Amino acid sequence: PEELESVINDTDWKSTLTDSYVRGELSFEQKERQARYRLSVGAREDKDISNAGFSHAQHVMELLDNLLAPYSVEMDFDDLPIPFRAIGTDLISGEEIVYGEGDLKTVIRASMAVPGVFTPVEYKDRYVIDGGWSDNLPSLVAREMGADIVIAVSLFSLEKDIEKLSSATAVTLQSDLIRTVERQQASLDASDLVISPDLTGYNQTDFEKGRSMMALGYKAASEMRDEIRALSNEIGHRNDPSPVKRVAEGRVNISKITVYSGGDAEAEKNIRREIQETIGREASFRELRAYLYSFYDRGSFTHFWYRLEPVGTDSFHLIVHAPPLTRAYERFSSGIDFSSQMIESHITEFTLKTAYQRWYGEQKNNAASFELWLSDFPSLIVGLEHTVPDGKLQMGAETYLLSRSRYFFKDDTVESLYGLQTLGGRLYIKRPFFKRMDLGLHVYTDYNWIEKRLGGDLAAEENWAQYGGKILVKIDTLDRTIAPRRGRKAAFLIDYSFDEEGQSSGIAAAAGEWYLPLADGLILIPRGEFQGLLWGSLSAMEQPSLGQSITLHAYYPQELRGDNVAMAGLALRKQIGSLPLGLGNEIYFQLAGNSATLWEEDAVESYRDFHYFSGGAAGLVMNTLIGEIQLNFAFNEDGRFSSFLGVSTSLSFMNGF
């Protein structure tokens, strides 16, 4: 019982129930797509029944395999320490399937395939879904196994409060529950005793409330202790079942390998050859599991499962199911960026980001994209991209209309607000390295103009053309895009440009942060950002700024601009809680401190004295379904306070790159 409680209480169910890949094993292109938009839905030319569901439950299968490690081969379930049966439903015929032998982890995964939530399992020429659709309480199966006494646990109870049945959803759920209760009545009648814990207020997604639900189960069983004792006396005392020999200890000798990968003979051959070259004919069960499941993290398969069929007395047939993850022919993506600063002025910015991509060509290696960012003024990006077949080179062209706000402050209030508009285009070529780095070469032509939107005149409304090229290097080893727990992300930029009069300028820039786990739930984050003018000059609107960025995690009296700016900071996060399943993951308390420096000429005469400033902040960071939410209360070296609320779908310090 203690081991079962540990599994229920200590398992990270949010990660286990989602089909997430190890981000470090994804291609750099996949990482970039994740970082750009939080929510993304792809449409695929896929009519495979085994993909019909929200999740393939890959990590559930891995969890089952680890828990059932001693029984990793196909076997008779009567040979388990306690005889066992799994109930499934044939998706095609509706027939109940009672599994008394086979691959234990696979039949358990099949028996929990709730339609629409988990994908059906293709197992031995049948598509199998949750056994609850044919027999939700298999008391009769237990009788057929020879059980003298059957004690059933009923988890369903009809809602009695009429006020809670006032919505269409509530009525639909109640109606489905009526059918379920009716179907299981025969099983209840076949039971000697039925325990019905009061689970009012709980639902099927409350995996992280296992401790409290188990307490309710113990309470319900304790209240029926006399009835249970009476049943026990009827059959007398029995010794605990003797453990049988564990059939999957030591090393496994593989005599044959069969791979199913969507009928792609070449892919199946390559997977089989790689397994043979890496594992050989013999490996430990632990080594075999770890190696096979590492295939899934490459991001190329919908799931990667295996089973072992005995061949004779000393070898096994390894059967691998690895359906390919086909590239979507179109993808819809969205995200939001929101920030609200409260000083003496209240500045709120909101951007709704949407994108549509469509891939075409025989290998789906050409893409057309359309991105629309809606804020006070919209931004639009239209592009074409070609990826060479081996994925090691990307070439593309984009045209864009970008709109950005430029704030100027005085005495903690907004003195002026300008808009910087850019109409332009670029050609680029990018080359990823080792899934962790990307080198890009860009050539661009921009036409810029500025317009005053609020406040006094600090700069003349003007327009100018700009031509140039840049080299951009990106590094990404983060374990995830939102609220990372470990890894690094950085960017380095060299930009050379000239205007219509032939005046040139050069810019060097770098930004990065490093997530260092110190202990469970405790993360140290050093970060830095720099942009410097190598030669030439910049207008006030082009100059880099510090003060309005979430990067700083602190309060500063104005948004400072200069030809050269640098920032260094340190943040410490401690997990203090977790969001409900389906809403997000961790909640952190964060302490942060930063300092920043500007040198050479400032953009605006009145800011010329502000060359160094520092500050700190305390607040919350939440990893949510829509992005990373931060709520900070900050102060500067003068002891003045401010507040910040923000939602970001990507690491915002990278937005300038």
PDB file of C-alpha atoms in Angstrom, residues 13-210:
ATOM      1  CA  TRP A  13       0.926  13.916 -13.347  1.00  0.00           C
ATOM      2  CA  LYS A  14       0.976  17.092 -15.429  1.00  0.00           C
ATOM      3  CA  SER A  15       4.131  15.999 -17.223  1.00  0.00           C
ATOM      4  CA  THR A  16       3.118  12.345 -17.321  1.00  0.00           C
ATOM      5  CA  LEU A  17      -0.252  12.945 -18.986  1.00  0.00           C
ATOM      6  CA  THR A  18       1.032  15.236 -21.760  1.00  0.00           C
ATOM      7  CA  ASP A  19       2.942  14.223 -24.874  1.00  0.00           C
ATOM      8  CA  SER A  20       5.902  16.514 -24.293  1.00  0.00           C
ATOM      9  CA  TYR A  21       9.307  15.835 -25.795  1.00  0.00           C
ATOM     10  CA  VAL A  22      12.654  16.438 -24.114  1.00  0.00           C
ATOM     11  CA  ARG A  23      13.212  19.913 -25.539  1.00  0.00           C
ATOM     12  CA  GLY A  24      16.970  19.500 -25.769  1.00  0.00           C
ATOM     13  CA  GLU A  25      16.497  16.753 -28.365  1.00  0.00           C
ATOM     14  CA  LEU A  26      14.234  18.808 -30.651  1.00  0.00           C
ATOM     15  CA  SER A  27      15.517  20.508 -33.770  1.00  0.00           C
ATOM     16  CA  PHE A  28      16.344  24.198 -33.475  1.00  0.00           C
ATOM     17  CA  GLU A  29      13.434  24.949 -35.821  1.00  0.00           C
ATOM     18  CA  GLN A  30      11.021  23.212 -33.433  1.00  0.00           C
ATOM     19  CA  LYS A  31      12.438  25.148 -30.481  1.00  0.00           C
ATOM     20  CA  GLU A  32      12.030  28.445 -32.335  1.00  0.00           C
ATOM     21  CA  ARG A  33       8.399  27.661 -33.148  1.00  0.00           C
ATOM     22  CA  GLN A  34       7.691  26.822 -29.501  1.00  0.00           C
ATOM     23  CA  ALA A  35       9.360  30.028 -28.326  1.00  0.00           C
ATOM     24  CA  ARG A  36       7.456  32.246 -30.736  1.00  0.00           C
ATOM     25  CA  TYR A  37       3.918  31.085 -29.957  1.00  0.00           C
ATOM     26  CA  ARG A  38       2.513  29.429 -26.855  1.00  0.00           C
ATOM     27  CA  LEU A  39      -0.508  27.752 -28.454  1.00  0.00           C
ATOM     28  CA  SER A  40      -0.210  25.902 -31.731  1.00  0.00           C
ATOM     29  CA  VAL A  41      -2.490  23.482 -33.572  1.00  0.00           C
ATOM     30  CA  GLY A  42      -1.411  21.602 -36.683  1.00  0.00           C
ATOM     31  CA  ALA A  43      -3.544  19.926 -39.333  1.00  0.00           C
ATOM     32  CA  ARG A  44      -2.128  16.706 -40.762  1.00  0.00           C
ATOM     33  CA  GLU A  45      -3.126  14.449 -43.621  1.00  0.00           C
ATOM     34  CA  ASP A  46      -3.546  11.606 -41.176  1.00  0.00           C
ATOM     35  CA  LYS A  47      -6.401   9.103 -41.081  1.00  0.00           C
ATOM     36  CA  ASP A  48      -4.773   6.661 -38.663  1.00  0.00           C
ATOM     37  CA  ILE A  49      -7.207   5.632 -35.914  1.00  0.00           C
ATOM     38  CA  SER A  50      -4.308   5.270 -33.470  1.00  0.00           C
ATOM     39  CA  ASN A  51      -3.779   9.055 -33.627  1.00  0.00           C
ATOM     40  CA  ALA A  52      -7.406   9.912 -32.772  1.00  0.00           C
ATOM     41  CA  GLY A  53      -7.062  11.491 -29.352  1.00  0.00           C
ATOM     42  CA  PHE A  54      -5.622  14.370 -27.380  1.00  0.00           C
ATOM     43  CA  SER A  55      -2.668  12.386 -26.026  1.00  0.00           C
ATOM     44  CA  HIS A  56      -0.803   9.198 -26.928  1.00  0.00           C
ATOM     45  CA  ALA A  57       0.151   8.916 -23.233  1.00  0.00           C
ATOM     46  CA  GLN A  58       3.768   8.185 -24.089  1.00  0.00           C
ATOM     47  CA  HIS A  59       4.939   9.131 -20.609  1.00  0.00           C
ATOM     48  CA  VAL A  60       2.165   7.036 -19.047  1.00  0.00           C
ATOM     49  CA  MET A  61       3.554   4.051 -20.937  1.00  0.00           C
ATOM     50  CA  GLU A  62       7.058   4.855 -19.684  1.00  0.00           C
ATOM     51  CA  LEU A  63       5.752   5.160 -16.114  1.00  0.00           C
ATOM     52  CA  LEU A  64       3.975   1.807 -16.385  1.00  0.00           C
ATOM     53  CA  ASP A  65       7.102   0.208 -17.824  1.00  0.00           C
ATOM     54  CA  ASN A  66       9.205   1.432 -14.898  1.00  0.00           C
ATOM     55  CA  LEU A  67       6.628   0.375 -12.300  1.00  0.00           C
ATOM     56  CA  LEU A  68       6.184  -3.029 -13.918  1.00  0.00           C
ATOM     57  CA  ALA A  69       9.882  -3.500 -14.667  1.00  0.00           C
ATOM     58  CA  PRO A  70      10.028  -7.089 -13.358  1.00  0.00           C
ATOM     59  CA  TYR A  71       7.262  -8.078 -15.778  1.00  0.00           C
ATOM     60  CA  SER A  72       8.395  -6.473 -19.041  1.00  0.00           C
ATOM     61  CA  VAL A  73       7.781  -9.467 -21.289  1.00  0.00           C
ATOM     62  CA  GLU A  74       4.561 -11.009 -22.579  1.00  0.00           C
ATOM     63  CA  MET A  75       3.251 -13.370 -19.927  1.00  0.00           C
ATOM     64  CA  ASP A  76       0.290 -15.110 -18.333  1.00  0.00           C
ATOM     65  CA  PHE A  77      -1.269 -12.693 -15.826  1.00  0.00           C
ATOM     66  CA  ASP A  78      -2.076 -15.619 -13.526  1.00  0.00           C
ATOM     67  CA  ASP A  79       1.694 -15.811 -12.918  1.00  0.00           C
ATOM     68  CA  LEU A  80       1.699 -12.385 -11.264  1.00  0.00           C
ATOM     69  CA  PRO A  81       1.862 -12.243  -7.421  1.00  0.00           C
ATOM     70  CA  ILE A  82      -1.865 -11.446  -7.547  1.00  0.00           C
ATOM     71  CA  PRO A  83      -3.755 -12.780 -10.603  1.00  0.00           C
ATOM     72  CA  PHE A  84      -4.851  -9.886 -12.781  1.00  0.00           C
ATOM     73  CA  ARG A  85      -7.191  -9.052 -15.654  1.00  0.00           C
ATOM     74  CA  ALA A  86      -7.391  -5.892 -17.778  1.00  0.00           C
ATOM     75  CA  ILE A  87     -10.617  -4.903 -19.528  1.00  0.00           C
ATOM     76  CA  GLY A  88     -10.640  -3.257 -22.943  1.00  0.00           C
ATOM     77  CA  THR A  89     -13.256  -2.509 -25.580  1.00  0.00           C
ATOM     78  CA  ASP A  90     -12.879  -3.297 -29.276  1.00  0.00           C
ATOM     79  CA  LEU A  91     -13.415   0.057 -30.998  1.00  0.00           C
ATOM     80  CA  ILE A  92     -14.750  -1.568 -34.175  1.00  0.00           C
ATOM     81  CA  SER A  93     -17.122  -4.210 -32.776  1.00  0.00           C
ATOM     82  CA  GLY A  94     -17.817  -2.807 -29.295  1.00  0.00           C
ATOM     83  CA  GLU A  95     -16.921  -6.212 -27.861  1.00  0.00           C
ATOM     84  CA  GLU A  96     -15.543  -6.472 -24.333  1.00  0.00           C
ATOM     85  CA  ILE A  97     -11.972  -7.806 -24.258  1.00  0.00           C
ATOM     86  CA  VAL A  98     -10.688  -9.526 -21.116  1.00  0.00           C
ATOM     87  CA  TYR A  99      -6.898  -9.699 -21.157  1.00  0.00           C
ATOM     88  CA  GLY A 100      -5.484 -12.558 -19.091  1.00  0.00           C
ATOM     89  CA  GLU A 101      -2.136 -12.619 -20.861  1.00  0.00           C
ATOM     90  CA  GLY A 102       0.036 -10.431 -23.053  1.00  0.00           C
ATOM     91  CA  ASP A 103       2.226  -7.376 -22.572  1.00  0.00           C
ATOM     92  CA  LEU A 104       1.176  -6.009 -19.189  1.00  0.00           C
ATOM     93  CA  LYS A 105       1.990  -2.334 -19.739  1.00  0.00           C
ATOM     94  CA  THR A 106       0.318  -2.282 -23.161  1.00  0.00           C
ATOM     95  CA  VAL A 107      -2.977  -3.816 -22.040  1.00  0.00           C
ATOM     96  CA  ILE A 108      -3.138  -1.470 -19.038  1.00  0.00           C
ATOM     97  CA  ARG A 109      -2.521   1.482 -21.366  1.00  0.00           C
ATOM     98  CA  ALA A 110      -5.254   0.154 -23.695  1.00  0.00           C
ATOM     99  CA  SER A 111      -7.714  -0.299 -20.835  1.00  0.00           C
ATOM    100  CA  MET A 112      -7.397   3.420 -19.921  1.00  0.00           C
ATOM    101  CA  ALA A 113      -7.786   4.796 -23.466  1.00  0.00           C
ATOM    102  CA  VAL A 114     -10.689   7.150 -22.743  1.00  0.00           C
ATOM    103  CA  PRO A 115     -12.041   8.146 -26.186  1.00  0.00           C
ATOM    104  CA  GLY A 116     -11.092  11.671 -27.204  1.00  0.00           C
ATOM    105  CA  VAL A 117      -8.570  11.964 -24.378  1.00  0.00           C
ATOM    106  CA  PHE A 118      -6.138   9.105 -24.994  1.00  0.00           C
ATOM    107  CA  THR A 119      -5.616   7.567 -28.408  1.00  0.00           C
ATOM    108  CA  PRO A 120      -6.828   4.003 -29.090  1.00  0.00           C
ATOM    109  CA  VAL A 121      -4.171   1.308 -28.814  1.00  0.00           C
ATOM    110  CA  GLU A 122      -3.484  -0.997 -31.737  1.00  0.00           C
ATOM    111  CA  TYR A 123      -2.701  -4.321 -30.114  1.00  0.00           C
ATOM    112  CA  LYS A 124      -2.680  -7.688 -31.849  1.00  0.00           C
ATOM    113  CA  ASP A 125      -4.835  -6.624 -34.802  1.00  0.00           C
ATOM    114  CA  ARG A 126      -7.455  -4.794 -32.726  1.00  0.00           C
ATOM    115  CA  TYR A 127      -8.008  -1.139 -31.871  1.00  0.00           C
ATOM    116  CA  VAL A 128      -8.686  -1.025 -28.146  1.00  0.00           C
ATOM    117  CA  ILE A 129     -10.251   1.723 -26.017  1.00  0.00           C
ATOM    118  CA  ASP A 130     -11.150   2.079 -22.335  1.00  0.00           C
ATOM    119  CA  GLY A 131     -12.802  -1.043 -20.940  1.00  0.00           C
ATOM    120  CA  GLY A 132     -15.270   1.148 -19.090  1.00  0.00           C
ATOM    121  CA  TRP A 133     -17.255   1.532 -22.295  1.00  0.00           C
ATOM    122  CA  SER A 134     -18.133  -2.169 -22.222  1.00  0.00           C
ATOM    123  CA  ASP A 135     -17.752  -3.103 -18.545  1.00  0.00           C
ATOM    124  CA  ASN A 136     -17.084  -0.299 -16.100  1.00  0.00           C
ATOM    125  CA  LEU A 137     -17.114  -2.518 -12.993  1.00  0.00           C
ATOM    126  CA  PRO A 138     -15.976  -6.060 -13.924  1.00  0.00           C
ATOM    127  CA  SER A 139     -17.260  -7.940 -10.871  1.00  0.00           C
ATOM    128  CA  LEU A 140     -18.391 -10.813 -13.080  1.00  0.00           C
ATOM    129  CA  VAL A 141     -14.860 -11.150 -14.475  1.00  0.00           C
ATOM    130  CA  ALA A 142     -13.554 -11.479 -10.916  1.00  0.00           C
ATOM    131  CA  ARG A 143     -16.141 -14.226 -10.300  1.00  0.00           C
ATOM    132  CA  GLU A 144     -14.997 -16.050 -13.423  1.00  0.00           C
ATOM    133  CA  MET A 145     -11.411 -15.902 -12.122  1.00  0.00           C
ATOM    134  CA  GLY A 146     -12.570 -17.851  -9.069  1.00  0.00           C
ATOM    135  CA  ALA A 147     -12.995 -15.070  -6.510  1.00  0.00           C
ATOM    136  CA  ASP A 148     -14.904 -16.202  -3.407  1.00  0.00           C
ATOM    137  CA  ILE A 149     -15.682 -12.675  -2.269  1.00  0.00           C
ATOM    138  CA  VAL A 150     -16.006  -9.621  -4.530  1.00  0.00           C
ATOM    139  CA  ILE A 151     -15.777  -6.162  -2.982  1.00  0.00           C
ATOM    140  CA  ALA A 152     -16.548  -3.412  -5.475  1.00  0.00           C
ATOM    141  CA  VAL A 153     -15.816   0.304  -5.231  1.00  0.00           C
ATOM    142  CA  SER A 154     -18.298   2.621  -6.922  1.00  0.00           C
ATOM    143  CA  LEU A 155     -16.875   6.024  -7.838  1.00  0.00           C
ATOM    144  CA  PHE A 156     -20.050   7.393  -9.397  1.00  0.00           C
ATOM    145  CA  SER A 157     -22.869   9.226  -7.697  1.00  0.00           C
ATOM    146  CA  LEU A 158     -25.624  11.276  -9.274  1.00  0.00           C
ATOM    147  CA  GLU A 159     -25.817  14.981  -8.497  1.00  0.00           C
ATOM    148  CA  LYS A 160     -28.682  15.621  -6.075  1.00  0.00           C
ATOM    149  CA  ASP A 161     -28.495  19.427  -5.928  1.00  0.00           C
ATOM    150  CA  ILE A 162     -30.923  20.698  -8.579  1.00  0.00           C
ATOM    151  CA  GLU A 163     -29.230  24.119  -8.611  1.00  0.00           C
ATOM    152  CA  LYS A 164     -26.016  22.534  -9.902  1.00  0.00           C
ATOM    153  CA  LEU A 165     -27.885  21.079 -12.901  1.00  0.00           C
ATOM    154  CA  SER A 166     -28.842  24.436 -14.393  1.00  0.00           C
ATOM    155  CA  SER A 167     -26.381  24.389 -17.323  1.00  0.00           C
ATOM    156  CA  ALA A 168     -26.438  22.339 -20.522  1.00  0.00           C
ATOM    157  CA  THR A 169     -23.001  20.906 -19.681  1.00  0.00           C
ATOM    158  CA  ALA A 170     -24.126  19.772 -16.233  1.00  0.00           C
ATOM    159  CA  VAL A 171     -27.249  18.116 -17.666  1.00  0.00           C
ATOM    160  CA  THR A 172     -25.168  16.319 -20.331  1.00  0.00           C
ATOM    161  CA  LEU A 173     -22.700  15.012 -17.728  1.00  0.00           C
ATOM    162  CA  GLN A 174     -25.563  13.891 -15.481  1.00  0.00           C
ATOM    163  CA  SER A 175     -27.211  12.081 -18.421  1.00  0.00           C
ATOM    164  CA  ASP A 176     -23.970  10.251 -19.275  1.00  0.00           C
ATOM    165  CA  LEU A 177     -23.582   9.335 -15.620  1.00  0.00           C
ATOM    166  CA  ILE A 178     -27.100   7.871 -15.536  1.00  0.00           C
ATOM    167  CA  ARG A 179     -26.181   5.583 -18.449  1.00  0.00           C
ATOM    168  CA  THR A 180     -22.935   4.583 -16.742  1.00  0.00           C
ATOM    169  CA  VAL A 181     -24.657   3.769 -13.448  1.00  0.00           C
ATOM    170  CA  GLU A 182     -27.299   1.768 -15.303  1.00  0.00           C
ATOM    171  CA  ARG A 183     -24.650  -0.232 -17.189  1.00  0.00           C
ATOM    172  CA  GLN A 184     -22.765  -1.152 -14.040  1.00  0.00           C
ATOM    173  CA  GLN A 185     -25.851  -2.196 -12.045  1.00  0.00           C
ATOM    174  CA  ALA A 186     -25.437  -5.873 -12.981  1.00  0.00           C
ATOM    175  CA  SER A 187     -21.845  -5.748 -11.720  1.00  0.00           C
ATOM    176  CA  LEU A 188     -22.970  -4.136  -8.491  1.00  0.00           C
ATOM    177  CA  ASP A 189     -25.544  -6.886  -8.027  1.00  0.00           C
ATOM    178  CA  ALA A 190     -22.812  -9.501  -8.541  1.00  0.00           C
ATOM    179  CA  SER A 191     -20.684  -7.980  -5.763  1.00  0.00           C
ATOM    180  CA  ASP A 192     -20.799  -9.098  -2.142  1.00  0.00           C
ATOM    181  CA  LEU A 193     -20.065  -5.613  -0.866  1.00  0.00           C
ATOM    182  CA  VAL A 194     -19.993  -2.159  -2.464  1.00  0.00           C
ATOM    183  CA  ILE A 195     -17.921   0.668  -0.994  1.00  0.00           C
ATOM    184  CA  SER A 196     -19.024   4.123  -2.168  1.00  0.00           C
ATOM    185  CA  PRO A 197     -16.682   6.924  -1.033  1.00  0.00           C
ATOM    186  CA  ASP A 198     -18.152  10.419  -1.115  1.00  0.00           C
ATOM    187  CA  LEU A 199     -16.233  12.093  -3.960  1.00  0.00           C
ATOM    188  CA  THR A 200     -18.449  15.151  -4.227  1.00  0.00           C
ATOM    189  CA  GLY A 201     -16.397  18.022  -5.621  1.00  0.00           C
ATOM    190  CA  TYR A 202     -13.874  15.773  -7.384  1.00  0.00           C
ATOM    191  CA  ASN A 203     -13.693  14.903 -11.074  1.00  0.00           C
ATOM    192  CA  GLN A 204     -11.746  12.675 -13.449  1.00  0.00           C
ATOM    193  CA  THR A 205      -8.897  15.199 -13.879  1.00  0.00           C
ATOM    194  CA  ASP A 206      -8.037  15.575 -10.182  1.00  0.00           C
ATOM    195  CA  PHE A 207      -4.915  13.416 -10.374  1.00  0.00           C
ATOM    196  CA  GLU A 208      -3.015  15.663  -7.998  1.00  0.00           C
ATOM    197  CA  LYS A 209      -5.666  15.267  -5.298  1.00  0.00           C
ATOM    198  CA  GLY A 210      -4.881  11.592  -4.840  1.00  0.00           C
TER     199      GLY A 210
END
